[in-house]
Amino acid sequence: MATFTLETRDGARQEITGKNGVSLMKLIRRAGVEELVA
């Protein structure tokens, strides 16, 4: 597993822990970050 730090446009940071077999995009969406454009 890996830990990712996301920074939103307004500068807020959030840590997300990855899981084997789950895409980074899914983890970001599950964390409630909707402003990411793929």
GROMACS .gro file of C-alpha atoms in nm:
model
   38
    1MET     CA    1   0.000   0.000   0.000
    2ALA     CA    2   0.103   0.356  -0.059
    3THR     CA    3  -0.002   0.690   0.086
    4PHE     CA    4  -0.081   0.982  -0.144
    5THR     CA    5  -0.121   1.347  -0.053
    6LEU     CA    6  -0.373   1.536  -0.264
    7GLU     CA    7  -0.380   1.912  -0.282
    8THR     CA    8  -0.697   2.077  -0.409
    9ARG     CA    9  -0.715   2.404  -0.598
   10ASP     CA   10  -0.785   2.595  -0.279
   11GLY     CA   11  -0.472   2.453  -0.114
   12ALA     CA   12  -0.640   2.201   0.116
   13ARG     CA   13  -0.443   1.879   0.158
   14GLN     CA   14  -0.577   1.531   0.214
   15GLU     CA   15  -0.396   1.200   0.260
   16ILE     CA   16  -0.527   0.890   0.087
   17THR     CA   17  -0.403   0.537   0.148
   18GLY     CA   18  -0.392   0.322  -0.163
   19LYS     CA   19  -0.503  -0.039  -0.179
   20ASN     CA   20  -0.370  -0.313  -0.404
   21GLY     CA   21  -0.584  -0.351  -0.716
   22VAL     CA   22  -0.766  -0.018  -0.678
   23SER     CA   23  -0.686   0.261  -0.922
   24LEU     CA   24  -0.567   0.597  -0.799
   25MET     CA   25  -0.864   0.764  -0.970
   26LYS     CA   26  -1.110   0.546  -0.775
   27LEU     CA   27  -0.934   0.626  -0.448
   28ILE     CA   28  -0.953   0.998  -0.521
   29ARG     CA   29  -1.324   0.979  -0.606
   30ARG     CA   30  -1.398   0.774  -0.292
   31ALA     CA   31  -1.222   1.041  -0.087
   32GLY     CA   32  -1.477   1.293  -0.216
   33VAL     CA   33  -1.246   1.490  -0.443
   34GLU     CA   34  -1.455   1.573  -0.750
   35GLU     CA   35  -1.244   1.847  -0.907
   36LEU     CA   36  -0.993   1.611  -1.070
   37VAL     CA   37  -1.026   1.598  -1.447
   38ALA     CA   38  -0.906   1.281  -1.616
   0.00000   0.00000   0.00000
